[in-house]
mmCIF file of N, CA and C and ligand atoms in Angstrom:
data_model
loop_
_atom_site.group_PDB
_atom_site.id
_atom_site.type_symbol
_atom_site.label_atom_id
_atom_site.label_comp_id
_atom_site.label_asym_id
_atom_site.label_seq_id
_atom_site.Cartn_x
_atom_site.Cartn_y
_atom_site.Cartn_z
ATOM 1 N N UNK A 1 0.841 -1.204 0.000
ATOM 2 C CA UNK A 1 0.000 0.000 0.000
ATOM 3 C C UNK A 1 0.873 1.249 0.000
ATOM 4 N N UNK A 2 0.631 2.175 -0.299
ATOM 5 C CA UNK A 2 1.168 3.510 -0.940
ATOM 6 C C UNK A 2 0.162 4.834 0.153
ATOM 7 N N UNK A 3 1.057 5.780 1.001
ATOM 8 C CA UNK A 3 -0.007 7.058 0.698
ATOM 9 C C UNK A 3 0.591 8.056 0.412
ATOM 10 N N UNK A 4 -0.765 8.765 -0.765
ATOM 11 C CA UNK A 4 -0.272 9.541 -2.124
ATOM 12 C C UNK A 4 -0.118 10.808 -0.945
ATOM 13 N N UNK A 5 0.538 11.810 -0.603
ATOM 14 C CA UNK A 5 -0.090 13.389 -0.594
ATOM 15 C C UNK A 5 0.415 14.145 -1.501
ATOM 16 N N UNK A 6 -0.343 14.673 -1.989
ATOM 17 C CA UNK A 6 -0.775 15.775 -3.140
ATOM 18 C C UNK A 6 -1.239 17.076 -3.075
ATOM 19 N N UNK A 7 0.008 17.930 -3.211
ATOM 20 C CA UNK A 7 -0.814 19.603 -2.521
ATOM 21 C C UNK A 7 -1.129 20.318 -4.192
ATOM 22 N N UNK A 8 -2.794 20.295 -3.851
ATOM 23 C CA UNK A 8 -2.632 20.962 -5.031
ATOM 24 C C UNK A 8 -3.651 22.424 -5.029
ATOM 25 N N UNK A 9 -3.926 23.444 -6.061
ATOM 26 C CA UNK A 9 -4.210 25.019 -6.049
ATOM 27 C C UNK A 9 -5.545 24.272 -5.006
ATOM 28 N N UNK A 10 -6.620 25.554 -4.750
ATOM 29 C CA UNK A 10 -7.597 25.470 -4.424
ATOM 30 C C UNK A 10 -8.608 25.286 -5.854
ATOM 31 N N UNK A 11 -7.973 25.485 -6.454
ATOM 32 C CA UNK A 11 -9.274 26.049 -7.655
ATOM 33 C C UNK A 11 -9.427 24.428 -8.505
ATOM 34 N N UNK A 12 -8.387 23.482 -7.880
ATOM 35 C CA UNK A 12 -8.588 22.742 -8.495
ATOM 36 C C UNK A 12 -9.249 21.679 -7.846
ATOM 37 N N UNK A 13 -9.238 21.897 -6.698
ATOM 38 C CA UNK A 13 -9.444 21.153 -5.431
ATOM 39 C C UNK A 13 -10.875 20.149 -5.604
ATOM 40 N N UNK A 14 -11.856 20.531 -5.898
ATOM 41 C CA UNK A 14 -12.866 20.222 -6.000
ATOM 42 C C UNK A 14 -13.464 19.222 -7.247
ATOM 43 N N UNK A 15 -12.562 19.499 -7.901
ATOM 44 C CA UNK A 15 -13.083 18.547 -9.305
ATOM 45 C C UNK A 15 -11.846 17.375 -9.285
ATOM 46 N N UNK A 16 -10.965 17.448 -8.350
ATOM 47 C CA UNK A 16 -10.056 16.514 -8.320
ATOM 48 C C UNK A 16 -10.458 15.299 -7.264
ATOM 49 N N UNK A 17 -11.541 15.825 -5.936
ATOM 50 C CA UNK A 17 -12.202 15.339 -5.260
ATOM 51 C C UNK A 17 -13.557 14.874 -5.945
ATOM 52 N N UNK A 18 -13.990 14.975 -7.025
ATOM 53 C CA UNK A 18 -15.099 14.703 -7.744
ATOM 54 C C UNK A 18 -14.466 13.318 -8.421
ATOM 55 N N UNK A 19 -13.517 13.531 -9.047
ATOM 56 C CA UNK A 19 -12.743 12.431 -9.925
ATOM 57 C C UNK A 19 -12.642 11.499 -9.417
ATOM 58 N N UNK A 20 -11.889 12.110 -8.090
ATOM 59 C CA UNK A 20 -11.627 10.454 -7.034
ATOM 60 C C UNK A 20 -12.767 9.926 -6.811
ATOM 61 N N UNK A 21 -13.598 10.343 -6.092
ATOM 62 C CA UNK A 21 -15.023 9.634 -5.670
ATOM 63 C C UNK A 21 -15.358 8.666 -6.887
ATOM 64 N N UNK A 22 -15.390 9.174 -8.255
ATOM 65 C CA UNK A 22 -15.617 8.487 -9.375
ATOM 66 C C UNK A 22 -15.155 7.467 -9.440
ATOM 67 N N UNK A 23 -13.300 7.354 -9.360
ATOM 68 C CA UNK A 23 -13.293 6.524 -9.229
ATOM 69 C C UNK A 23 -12.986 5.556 -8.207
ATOM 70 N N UNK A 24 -13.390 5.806 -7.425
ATOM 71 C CA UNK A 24 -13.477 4.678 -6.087
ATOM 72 C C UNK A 24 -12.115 4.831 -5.279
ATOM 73 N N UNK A 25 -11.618 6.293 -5.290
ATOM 74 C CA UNK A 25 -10.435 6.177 -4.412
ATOM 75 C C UNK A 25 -10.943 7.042 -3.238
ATOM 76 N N UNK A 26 -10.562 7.145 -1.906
ATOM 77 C CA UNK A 26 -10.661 7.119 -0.761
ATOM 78 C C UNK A 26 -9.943 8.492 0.083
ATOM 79 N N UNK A 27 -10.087 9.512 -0.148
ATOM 80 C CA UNK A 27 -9.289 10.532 0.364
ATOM 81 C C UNK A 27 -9.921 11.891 1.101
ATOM 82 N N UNK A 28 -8.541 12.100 1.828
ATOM 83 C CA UNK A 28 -8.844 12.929 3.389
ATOM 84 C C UNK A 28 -8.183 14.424 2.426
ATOM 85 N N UNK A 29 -9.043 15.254 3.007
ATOM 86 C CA UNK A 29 -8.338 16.754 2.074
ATOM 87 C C UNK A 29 -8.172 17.864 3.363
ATOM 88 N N UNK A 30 -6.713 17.937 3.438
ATOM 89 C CA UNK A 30 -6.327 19.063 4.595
ATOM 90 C C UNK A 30 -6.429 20.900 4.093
ATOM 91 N N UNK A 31 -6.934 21.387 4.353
ATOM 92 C CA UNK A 31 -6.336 22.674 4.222
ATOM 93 C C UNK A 31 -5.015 22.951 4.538
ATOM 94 N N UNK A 32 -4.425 23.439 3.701
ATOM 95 C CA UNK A 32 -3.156 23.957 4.093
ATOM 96 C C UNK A 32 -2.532 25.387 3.249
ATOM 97 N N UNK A 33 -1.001 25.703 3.722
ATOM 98 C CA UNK A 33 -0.728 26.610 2.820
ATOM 99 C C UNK A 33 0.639 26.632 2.838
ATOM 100 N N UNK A 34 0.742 27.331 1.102
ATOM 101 C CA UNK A 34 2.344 27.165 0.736
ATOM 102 C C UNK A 34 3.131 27.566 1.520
ATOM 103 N N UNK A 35 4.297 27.627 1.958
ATOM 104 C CA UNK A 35 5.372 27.844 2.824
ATOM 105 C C UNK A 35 5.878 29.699 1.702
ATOM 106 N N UNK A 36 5.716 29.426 0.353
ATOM 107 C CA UNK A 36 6.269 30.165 0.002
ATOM 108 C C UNK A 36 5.506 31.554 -0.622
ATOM 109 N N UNK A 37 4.341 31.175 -1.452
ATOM 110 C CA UNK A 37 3.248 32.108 -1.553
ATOM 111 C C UNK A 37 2.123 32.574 -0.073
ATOM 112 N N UNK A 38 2.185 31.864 0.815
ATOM 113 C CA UNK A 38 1.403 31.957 1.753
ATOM 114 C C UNK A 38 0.180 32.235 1.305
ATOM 115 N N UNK A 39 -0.681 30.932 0.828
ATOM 116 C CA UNK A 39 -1.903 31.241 0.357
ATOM 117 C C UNK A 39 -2.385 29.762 0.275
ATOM 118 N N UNK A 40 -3.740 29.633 0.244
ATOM 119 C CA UNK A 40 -4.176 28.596 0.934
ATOM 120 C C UNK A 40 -3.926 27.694 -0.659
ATOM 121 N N UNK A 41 -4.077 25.916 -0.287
ATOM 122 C CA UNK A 41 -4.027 24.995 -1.089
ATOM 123 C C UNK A 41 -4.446 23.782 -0.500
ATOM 124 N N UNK A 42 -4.992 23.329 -1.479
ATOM 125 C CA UNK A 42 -5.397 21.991 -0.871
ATOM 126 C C UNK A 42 -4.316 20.360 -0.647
ATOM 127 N N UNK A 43 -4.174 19.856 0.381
ATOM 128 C CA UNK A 43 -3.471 19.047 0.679
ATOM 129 C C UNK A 43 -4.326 17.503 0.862
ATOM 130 N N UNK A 44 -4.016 16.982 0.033
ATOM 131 C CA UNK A 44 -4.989 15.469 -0.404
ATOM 132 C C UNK A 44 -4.179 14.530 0.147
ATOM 133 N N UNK A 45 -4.500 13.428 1.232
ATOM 134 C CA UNK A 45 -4.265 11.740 1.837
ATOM 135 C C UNK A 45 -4.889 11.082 0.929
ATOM 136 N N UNK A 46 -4.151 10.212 0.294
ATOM 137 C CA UNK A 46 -5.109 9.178 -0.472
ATOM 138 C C UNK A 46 -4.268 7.710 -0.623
ATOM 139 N N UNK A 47 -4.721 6.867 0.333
ATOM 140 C CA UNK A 47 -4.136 5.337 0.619
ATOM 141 C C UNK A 47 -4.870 5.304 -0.434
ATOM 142 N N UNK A 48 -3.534 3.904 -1.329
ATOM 143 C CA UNK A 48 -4.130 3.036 -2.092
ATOM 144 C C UNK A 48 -3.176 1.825 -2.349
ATOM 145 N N UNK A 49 -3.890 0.730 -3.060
ATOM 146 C CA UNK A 49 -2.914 -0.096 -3.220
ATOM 147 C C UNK A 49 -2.196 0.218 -4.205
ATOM 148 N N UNK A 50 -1.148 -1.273 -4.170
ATOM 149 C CA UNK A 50 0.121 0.071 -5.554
ATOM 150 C C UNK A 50 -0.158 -0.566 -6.566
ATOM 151 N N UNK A 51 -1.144 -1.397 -6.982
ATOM 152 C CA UNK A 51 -1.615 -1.853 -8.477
ATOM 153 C C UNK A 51 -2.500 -0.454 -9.017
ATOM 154 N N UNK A 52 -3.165 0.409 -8.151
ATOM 155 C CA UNK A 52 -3.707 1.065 -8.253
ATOM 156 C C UNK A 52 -2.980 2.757 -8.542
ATOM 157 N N UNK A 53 -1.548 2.433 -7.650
ATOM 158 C CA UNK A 53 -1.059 3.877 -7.907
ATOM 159 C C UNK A 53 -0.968 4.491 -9.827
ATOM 160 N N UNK A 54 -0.819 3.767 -10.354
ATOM 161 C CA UNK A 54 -0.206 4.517 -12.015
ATOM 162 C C UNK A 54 -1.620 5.576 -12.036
ATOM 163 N N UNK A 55 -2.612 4.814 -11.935
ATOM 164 C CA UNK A 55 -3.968 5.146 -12.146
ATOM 165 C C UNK A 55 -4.593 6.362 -11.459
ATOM 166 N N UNK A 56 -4.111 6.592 -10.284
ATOM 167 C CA UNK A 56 -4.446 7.531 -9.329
ATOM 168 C C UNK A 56 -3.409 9.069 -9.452
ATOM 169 N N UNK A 57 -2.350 8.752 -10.061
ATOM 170 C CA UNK A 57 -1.098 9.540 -10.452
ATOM 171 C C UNK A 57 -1.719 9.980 -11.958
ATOM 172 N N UNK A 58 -2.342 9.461 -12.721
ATOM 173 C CA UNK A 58 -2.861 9.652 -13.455
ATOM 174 C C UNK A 58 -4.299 10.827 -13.455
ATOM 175 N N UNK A 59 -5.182 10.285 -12.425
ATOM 176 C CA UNK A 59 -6.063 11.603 -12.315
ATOM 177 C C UNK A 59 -5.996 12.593 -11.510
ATOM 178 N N UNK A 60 -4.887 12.553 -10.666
ATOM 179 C CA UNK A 60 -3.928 13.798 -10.648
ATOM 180 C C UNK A 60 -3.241 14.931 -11.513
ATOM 181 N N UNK A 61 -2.890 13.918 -12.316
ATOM 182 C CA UNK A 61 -2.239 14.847 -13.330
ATOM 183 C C UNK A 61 -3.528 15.601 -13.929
ATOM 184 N N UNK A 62 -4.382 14.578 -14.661
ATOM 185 C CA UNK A 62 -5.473 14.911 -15.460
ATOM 186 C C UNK A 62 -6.012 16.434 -14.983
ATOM 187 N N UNK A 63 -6.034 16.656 -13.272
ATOM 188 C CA UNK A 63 -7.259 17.323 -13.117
ATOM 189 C C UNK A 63 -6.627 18.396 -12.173
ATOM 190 N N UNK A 64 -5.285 18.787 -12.032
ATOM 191 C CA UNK A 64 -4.812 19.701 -12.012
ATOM 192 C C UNK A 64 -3.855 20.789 -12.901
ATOM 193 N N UNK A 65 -4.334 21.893 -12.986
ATOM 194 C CA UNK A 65 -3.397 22.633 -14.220
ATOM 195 C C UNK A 65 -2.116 23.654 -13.245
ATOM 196 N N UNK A 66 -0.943 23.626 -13.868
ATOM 197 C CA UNK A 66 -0.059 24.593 -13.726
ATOM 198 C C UNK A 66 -0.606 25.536 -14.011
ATOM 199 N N UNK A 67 -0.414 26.925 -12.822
ATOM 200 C CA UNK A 67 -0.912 28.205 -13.425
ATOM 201 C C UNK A 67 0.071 29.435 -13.508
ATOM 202 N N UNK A 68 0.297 30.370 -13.850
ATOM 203 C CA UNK A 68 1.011 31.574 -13.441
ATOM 204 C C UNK A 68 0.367 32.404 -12.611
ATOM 205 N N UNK A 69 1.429 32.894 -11.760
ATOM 206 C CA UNK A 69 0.485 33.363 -10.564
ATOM 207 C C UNK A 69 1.980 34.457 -10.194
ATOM 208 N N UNK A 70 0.925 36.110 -9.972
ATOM 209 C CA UNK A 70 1.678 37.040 -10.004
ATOM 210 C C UNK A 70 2.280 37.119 -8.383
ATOM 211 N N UNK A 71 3.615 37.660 -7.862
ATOM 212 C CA UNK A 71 4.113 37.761 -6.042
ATOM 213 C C UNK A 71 4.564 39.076 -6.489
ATOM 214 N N UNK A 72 3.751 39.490 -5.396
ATOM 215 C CA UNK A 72 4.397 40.833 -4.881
ATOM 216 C C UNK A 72 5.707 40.427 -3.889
ATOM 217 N N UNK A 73 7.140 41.039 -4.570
ATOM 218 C CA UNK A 73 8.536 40.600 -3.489
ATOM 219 C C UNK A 73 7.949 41.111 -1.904
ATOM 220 N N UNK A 74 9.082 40.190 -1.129
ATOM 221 C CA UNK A 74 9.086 41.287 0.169
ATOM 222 C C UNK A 74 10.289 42.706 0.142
ATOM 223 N N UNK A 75 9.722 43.514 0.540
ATOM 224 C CA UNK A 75 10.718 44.530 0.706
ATOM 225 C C UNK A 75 12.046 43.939 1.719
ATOM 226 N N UNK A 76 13.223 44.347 1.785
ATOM 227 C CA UNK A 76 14.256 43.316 2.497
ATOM 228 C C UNK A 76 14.270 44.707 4.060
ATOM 229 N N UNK A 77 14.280 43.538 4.769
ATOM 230 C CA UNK A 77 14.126 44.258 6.245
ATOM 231 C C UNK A 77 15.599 44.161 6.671
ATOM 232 N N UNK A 78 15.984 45.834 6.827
ATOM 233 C CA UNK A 78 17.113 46.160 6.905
ATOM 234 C C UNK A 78 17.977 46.306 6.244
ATOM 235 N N UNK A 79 18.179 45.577 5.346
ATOM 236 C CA UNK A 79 19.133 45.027 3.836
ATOM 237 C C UNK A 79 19.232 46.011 3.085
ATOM 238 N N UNK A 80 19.866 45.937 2.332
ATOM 239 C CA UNK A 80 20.257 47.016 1.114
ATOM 240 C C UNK A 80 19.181 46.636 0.221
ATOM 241 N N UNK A 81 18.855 47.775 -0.188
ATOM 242 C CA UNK A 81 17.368 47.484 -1.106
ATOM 243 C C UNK A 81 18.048 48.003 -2.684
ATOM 244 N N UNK A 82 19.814 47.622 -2.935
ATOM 245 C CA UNK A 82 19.596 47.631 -4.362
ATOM 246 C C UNK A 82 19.149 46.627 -5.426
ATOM 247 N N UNK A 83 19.124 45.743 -5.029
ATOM 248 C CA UNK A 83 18.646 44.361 -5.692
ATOM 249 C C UNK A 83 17.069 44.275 -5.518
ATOM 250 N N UNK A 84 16.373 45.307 -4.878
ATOM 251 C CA UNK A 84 14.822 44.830 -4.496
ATOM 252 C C UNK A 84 14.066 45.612 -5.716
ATOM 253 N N UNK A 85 13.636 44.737 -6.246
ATOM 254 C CA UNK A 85 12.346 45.210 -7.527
ATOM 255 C C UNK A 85 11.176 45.448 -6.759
ATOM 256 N N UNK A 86 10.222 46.287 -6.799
ATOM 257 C CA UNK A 86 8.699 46.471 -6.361
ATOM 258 C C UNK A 86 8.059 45.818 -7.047
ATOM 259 N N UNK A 87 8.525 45.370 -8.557
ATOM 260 C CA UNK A 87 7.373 45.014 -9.427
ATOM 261 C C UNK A 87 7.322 43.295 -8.677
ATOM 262 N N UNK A 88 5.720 43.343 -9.326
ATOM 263 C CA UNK A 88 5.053 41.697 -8.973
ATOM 264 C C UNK A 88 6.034 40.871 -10.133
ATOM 265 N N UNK A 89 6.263 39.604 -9.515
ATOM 266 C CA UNK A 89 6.950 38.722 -10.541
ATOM 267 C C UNK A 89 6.416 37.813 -10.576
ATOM 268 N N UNK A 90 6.386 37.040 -11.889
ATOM 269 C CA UNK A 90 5.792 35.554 -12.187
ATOM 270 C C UNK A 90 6.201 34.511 -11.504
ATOM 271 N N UNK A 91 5.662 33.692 -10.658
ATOM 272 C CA UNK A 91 5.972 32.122 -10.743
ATOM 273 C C UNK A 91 5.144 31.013 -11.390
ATOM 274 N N UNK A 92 5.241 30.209 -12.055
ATOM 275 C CA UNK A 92 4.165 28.779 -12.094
ATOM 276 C C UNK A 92 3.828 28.209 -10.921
ATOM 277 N N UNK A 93 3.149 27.988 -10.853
ATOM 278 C CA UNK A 93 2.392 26.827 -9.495
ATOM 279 C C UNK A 93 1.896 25.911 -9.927
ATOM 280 N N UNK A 94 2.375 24.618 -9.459
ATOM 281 C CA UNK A 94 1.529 23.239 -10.004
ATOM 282 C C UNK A 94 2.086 23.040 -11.009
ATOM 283 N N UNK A 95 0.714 22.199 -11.419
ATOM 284 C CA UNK A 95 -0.430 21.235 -11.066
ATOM 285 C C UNK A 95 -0.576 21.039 -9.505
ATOM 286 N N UNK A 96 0.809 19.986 -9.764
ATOM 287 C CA UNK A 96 0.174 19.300 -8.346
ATOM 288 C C UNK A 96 1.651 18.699 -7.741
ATOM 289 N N UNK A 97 2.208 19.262 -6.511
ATOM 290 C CA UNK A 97 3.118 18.196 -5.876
ATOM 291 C C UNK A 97 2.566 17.073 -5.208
ATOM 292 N N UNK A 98 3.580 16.298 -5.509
ATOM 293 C CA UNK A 98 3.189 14.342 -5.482
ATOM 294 C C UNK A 98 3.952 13.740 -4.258
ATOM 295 N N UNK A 99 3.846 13.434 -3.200
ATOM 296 C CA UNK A 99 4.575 12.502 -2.441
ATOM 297 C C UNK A 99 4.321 11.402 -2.269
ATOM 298 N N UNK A 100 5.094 9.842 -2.567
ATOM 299 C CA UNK A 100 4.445 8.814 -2.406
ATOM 300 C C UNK A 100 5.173 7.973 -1.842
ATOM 301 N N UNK A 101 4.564 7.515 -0.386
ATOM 302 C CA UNK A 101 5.443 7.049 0.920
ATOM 303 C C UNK A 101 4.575 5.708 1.032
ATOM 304 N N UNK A 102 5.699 4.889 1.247
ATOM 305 C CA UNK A 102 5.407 3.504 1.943
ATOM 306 C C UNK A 102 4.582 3.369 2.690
ATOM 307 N N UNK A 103 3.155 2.375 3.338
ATOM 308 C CA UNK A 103 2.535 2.597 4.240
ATOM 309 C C UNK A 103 3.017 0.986 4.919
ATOM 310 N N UNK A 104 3.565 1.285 6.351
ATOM 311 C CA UNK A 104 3.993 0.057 6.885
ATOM 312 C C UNK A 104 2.834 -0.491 7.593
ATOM 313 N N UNK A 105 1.415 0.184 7.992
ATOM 314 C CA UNK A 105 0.521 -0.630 8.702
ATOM 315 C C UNK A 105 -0.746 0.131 7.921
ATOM 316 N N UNK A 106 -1.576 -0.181 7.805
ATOM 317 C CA UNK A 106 -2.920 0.404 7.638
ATOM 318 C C UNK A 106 -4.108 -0.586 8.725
ATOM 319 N N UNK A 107 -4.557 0.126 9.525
ATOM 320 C CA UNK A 107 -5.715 -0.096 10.093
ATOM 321 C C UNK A 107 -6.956 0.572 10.474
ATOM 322 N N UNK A 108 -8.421 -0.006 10.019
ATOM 323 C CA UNK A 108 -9.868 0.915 10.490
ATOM 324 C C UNK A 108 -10.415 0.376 11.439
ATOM 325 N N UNK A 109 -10.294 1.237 12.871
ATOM 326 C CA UNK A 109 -10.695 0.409 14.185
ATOM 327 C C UNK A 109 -12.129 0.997 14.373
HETATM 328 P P1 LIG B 201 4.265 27.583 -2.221
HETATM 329 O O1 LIG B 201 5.329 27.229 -1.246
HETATM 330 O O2 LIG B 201 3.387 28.745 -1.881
HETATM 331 O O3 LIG B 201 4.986 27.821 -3.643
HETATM 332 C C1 LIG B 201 4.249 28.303 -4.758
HETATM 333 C C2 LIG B 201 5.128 28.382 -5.978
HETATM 334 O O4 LIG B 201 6.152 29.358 -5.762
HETATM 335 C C3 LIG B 201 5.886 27.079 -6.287
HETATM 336 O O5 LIG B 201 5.045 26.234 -7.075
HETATM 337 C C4 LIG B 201 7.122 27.571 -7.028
HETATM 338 O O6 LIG B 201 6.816 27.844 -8.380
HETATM 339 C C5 LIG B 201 7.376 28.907 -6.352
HETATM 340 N N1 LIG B 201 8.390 28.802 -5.298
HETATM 341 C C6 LIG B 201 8.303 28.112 -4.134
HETATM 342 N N2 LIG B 201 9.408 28.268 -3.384
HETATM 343 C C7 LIG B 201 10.213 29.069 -4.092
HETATM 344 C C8 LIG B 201 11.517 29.622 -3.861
HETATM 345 N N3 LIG B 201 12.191 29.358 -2.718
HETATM 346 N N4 LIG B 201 12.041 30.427 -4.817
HETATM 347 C C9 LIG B 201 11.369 30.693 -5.952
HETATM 348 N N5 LIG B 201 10.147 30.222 -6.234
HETATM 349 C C10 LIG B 201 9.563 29.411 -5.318
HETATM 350 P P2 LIG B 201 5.122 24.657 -6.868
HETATM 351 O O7 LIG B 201 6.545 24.181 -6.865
HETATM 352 O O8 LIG B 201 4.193 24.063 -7.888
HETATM 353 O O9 LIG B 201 4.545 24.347 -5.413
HETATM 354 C C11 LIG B 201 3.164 24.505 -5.091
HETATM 355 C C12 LIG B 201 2.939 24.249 -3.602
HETATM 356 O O10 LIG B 201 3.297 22.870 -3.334
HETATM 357 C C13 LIG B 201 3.845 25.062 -2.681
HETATM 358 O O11 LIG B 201 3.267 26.337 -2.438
HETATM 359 C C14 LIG B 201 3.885 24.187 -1.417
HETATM 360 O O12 LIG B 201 2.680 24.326 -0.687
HETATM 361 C C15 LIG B 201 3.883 22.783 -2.010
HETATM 362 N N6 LIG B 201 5.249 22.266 -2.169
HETATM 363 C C16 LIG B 201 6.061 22.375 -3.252
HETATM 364 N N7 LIG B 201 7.233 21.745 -3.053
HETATM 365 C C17 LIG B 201 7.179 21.238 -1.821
HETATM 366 C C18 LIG B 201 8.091 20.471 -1.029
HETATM 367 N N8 LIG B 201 9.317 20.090 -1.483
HETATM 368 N N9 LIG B 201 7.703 20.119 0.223
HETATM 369 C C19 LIG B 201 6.485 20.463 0.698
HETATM 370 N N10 LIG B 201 5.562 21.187 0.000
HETATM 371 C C20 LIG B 201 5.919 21.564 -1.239
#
């Protein structure tokens, strides 16, 4: 057995939880948020067996999109502010980060 976590946008959050239900996979959805945009995202648990993982990695991919998404820098506290741009800069975000960890016990008491 395998569990997937998968942080992915909010916007996608919901139709990726639609998919699973579809197809018969089993998952816990945390709120959470990026360490680096500080903005909320959805964080997906999803045990499965590993005949099942290609398949589940699969409507992951399917049902999250990479987006561009504008950051306002931080101004540098204290620092020499010749290197600091004001302007917003691009990053991509996503789809979707994938972690997929060994599960040494699974039990429903
Ligand atoms: P955030 O940490 O808010 O990062 C959002 C996007 O900002 C990242 O997209 C990446 O394009 C950019 N970014 C992040 N850290 C950066 C840095 N130090 N310098 C420049 N750009 C940076 P993604 O890589 O697609 O990540 C989307 C979200 O997935 C992240 O939101 C975070 O919540 C999670 N994530 C990504 N890598 C992770 C990791 N190694 N461990 C735990 N969570 C991770």
């Amino acid at each position: 057995m395998k569990l997937v976590l998968a942080v992915v946008q909010d916007k996608d959050s919901n139709r990726l939880s639609q998919a699973l239900i579809k197809a018969n996979f089993r998952a816990t959805k945390l709120a959470s948020t990026g360490g680096f945009l500080r903005e909320g995202n959805t964080t997906f648990l999803i045990g499965t067996d590993d005949d099942q993982l290609e398949e589940l990695l699969e409507i992951i991919r399917e049902n999250c999109k990479a987006r561009e998404q504008l950051v306002a820098p931080m101004a540098p506290l204290g620092g020499s502010a010749d290197a600091y741009s004001p302007y917003p800069v691009e990053v991509e975000v996503g789809g979707a980060t994938v972690f997929v960890l060994p599960v040494e016990a699974f039990h429903q008491f």
